[in-house]
mmCIF file of C-alpha atoms in Angstrom:
data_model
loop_
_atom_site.group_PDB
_atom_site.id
_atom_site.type_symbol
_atom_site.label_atom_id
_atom_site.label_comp_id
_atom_site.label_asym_id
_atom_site.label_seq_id
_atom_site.Cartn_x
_atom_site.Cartn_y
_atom_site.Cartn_z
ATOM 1 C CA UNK A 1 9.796 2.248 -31.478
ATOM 2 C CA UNK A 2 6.982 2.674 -28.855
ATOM 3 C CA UNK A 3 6.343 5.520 -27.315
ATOM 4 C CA UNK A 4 4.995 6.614 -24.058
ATOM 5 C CA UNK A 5 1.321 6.360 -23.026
ATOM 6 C CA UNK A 6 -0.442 9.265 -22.804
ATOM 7 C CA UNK A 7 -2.481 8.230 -19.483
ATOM 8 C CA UNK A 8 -0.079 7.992 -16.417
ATOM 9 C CA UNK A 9 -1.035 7.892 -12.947
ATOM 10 C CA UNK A 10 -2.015 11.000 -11.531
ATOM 11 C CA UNK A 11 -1.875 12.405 -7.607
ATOM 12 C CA UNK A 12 -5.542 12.790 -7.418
ATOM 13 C CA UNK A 13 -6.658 10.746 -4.449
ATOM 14 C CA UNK A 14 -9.783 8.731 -5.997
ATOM 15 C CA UNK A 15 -11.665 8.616 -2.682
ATOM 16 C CA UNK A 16 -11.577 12.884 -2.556
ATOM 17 C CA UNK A 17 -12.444 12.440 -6.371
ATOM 18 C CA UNK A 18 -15.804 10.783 -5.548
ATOM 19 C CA UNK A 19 -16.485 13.075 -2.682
ATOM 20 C CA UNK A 20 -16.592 15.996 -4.981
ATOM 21 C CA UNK A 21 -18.673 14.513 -7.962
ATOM 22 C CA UNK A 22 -21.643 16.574 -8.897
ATOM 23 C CA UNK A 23 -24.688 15.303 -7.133
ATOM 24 C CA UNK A 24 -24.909 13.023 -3.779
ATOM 25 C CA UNK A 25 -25.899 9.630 -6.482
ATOM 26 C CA UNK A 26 -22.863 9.928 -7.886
ATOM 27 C CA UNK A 27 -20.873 10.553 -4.767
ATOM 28 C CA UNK A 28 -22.275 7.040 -3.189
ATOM 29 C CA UNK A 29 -21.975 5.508 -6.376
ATOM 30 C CA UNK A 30 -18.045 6.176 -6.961
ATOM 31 C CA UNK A 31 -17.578 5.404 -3.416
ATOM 32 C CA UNK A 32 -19.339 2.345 -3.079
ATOM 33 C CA UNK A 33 -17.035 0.897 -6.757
ATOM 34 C CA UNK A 34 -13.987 1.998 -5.048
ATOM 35 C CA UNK A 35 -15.318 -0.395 -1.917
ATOM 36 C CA UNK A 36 -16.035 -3.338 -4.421
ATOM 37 C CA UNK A 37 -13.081 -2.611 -6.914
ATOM 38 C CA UNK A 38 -10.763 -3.043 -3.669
ATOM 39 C CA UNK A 39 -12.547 -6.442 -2.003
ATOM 40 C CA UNK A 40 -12.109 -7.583 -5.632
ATOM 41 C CA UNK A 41 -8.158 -6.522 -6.829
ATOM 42 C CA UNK A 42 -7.290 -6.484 -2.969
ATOM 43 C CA UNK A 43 -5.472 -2.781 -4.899
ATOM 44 C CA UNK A 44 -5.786 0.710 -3.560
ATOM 45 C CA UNK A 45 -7.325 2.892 -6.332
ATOM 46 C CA UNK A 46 -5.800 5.187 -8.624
ATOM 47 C CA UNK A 47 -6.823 7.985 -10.968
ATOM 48 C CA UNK A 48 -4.808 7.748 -14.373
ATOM 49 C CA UNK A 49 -5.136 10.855 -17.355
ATOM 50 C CA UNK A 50 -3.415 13.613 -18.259
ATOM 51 C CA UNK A 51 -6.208 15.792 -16.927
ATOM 52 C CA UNK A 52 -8.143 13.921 -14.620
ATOM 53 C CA UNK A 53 -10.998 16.332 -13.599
ATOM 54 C CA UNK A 54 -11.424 17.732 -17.503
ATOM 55 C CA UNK A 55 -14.170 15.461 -17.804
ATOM 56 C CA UNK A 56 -16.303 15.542 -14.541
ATOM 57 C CA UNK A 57 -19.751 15.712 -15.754
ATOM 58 C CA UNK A 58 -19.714 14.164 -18.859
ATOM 59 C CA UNK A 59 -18.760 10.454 -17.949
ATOM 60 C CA UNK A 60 -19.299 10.077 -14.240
#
């Protein structure tokens, strides 16, 4: 029996995500891979987790 996965979609609009990153190289970063990830998939982004902002500043 399989159960759920613990990383759904969240409401967390990626774009306002990147805006608020910790310092401006990360901000332009995480905006310009949203621009490429979208000309790639032809997708909208989407943040996924449980807790999507409990690790800002360790991974980003």
């Amino acid at each position: 029996m399989a159960s759920e996965p613990k990383t759904q979609p969240t409401d967390v609009d990626p774009v306002q995500y990147c805006r608020e990153l910790p310092t401006d190289r990360r901000q332009q970063e995480g905006a310009r891979l949203l621009e490429i990830f979208g000309e790639v998939t032809g997708e909208q982004a989407v943040m996924w987790g449980p807790a999507p902002h409990s690790w800002v500043g360790t991974w980003c």
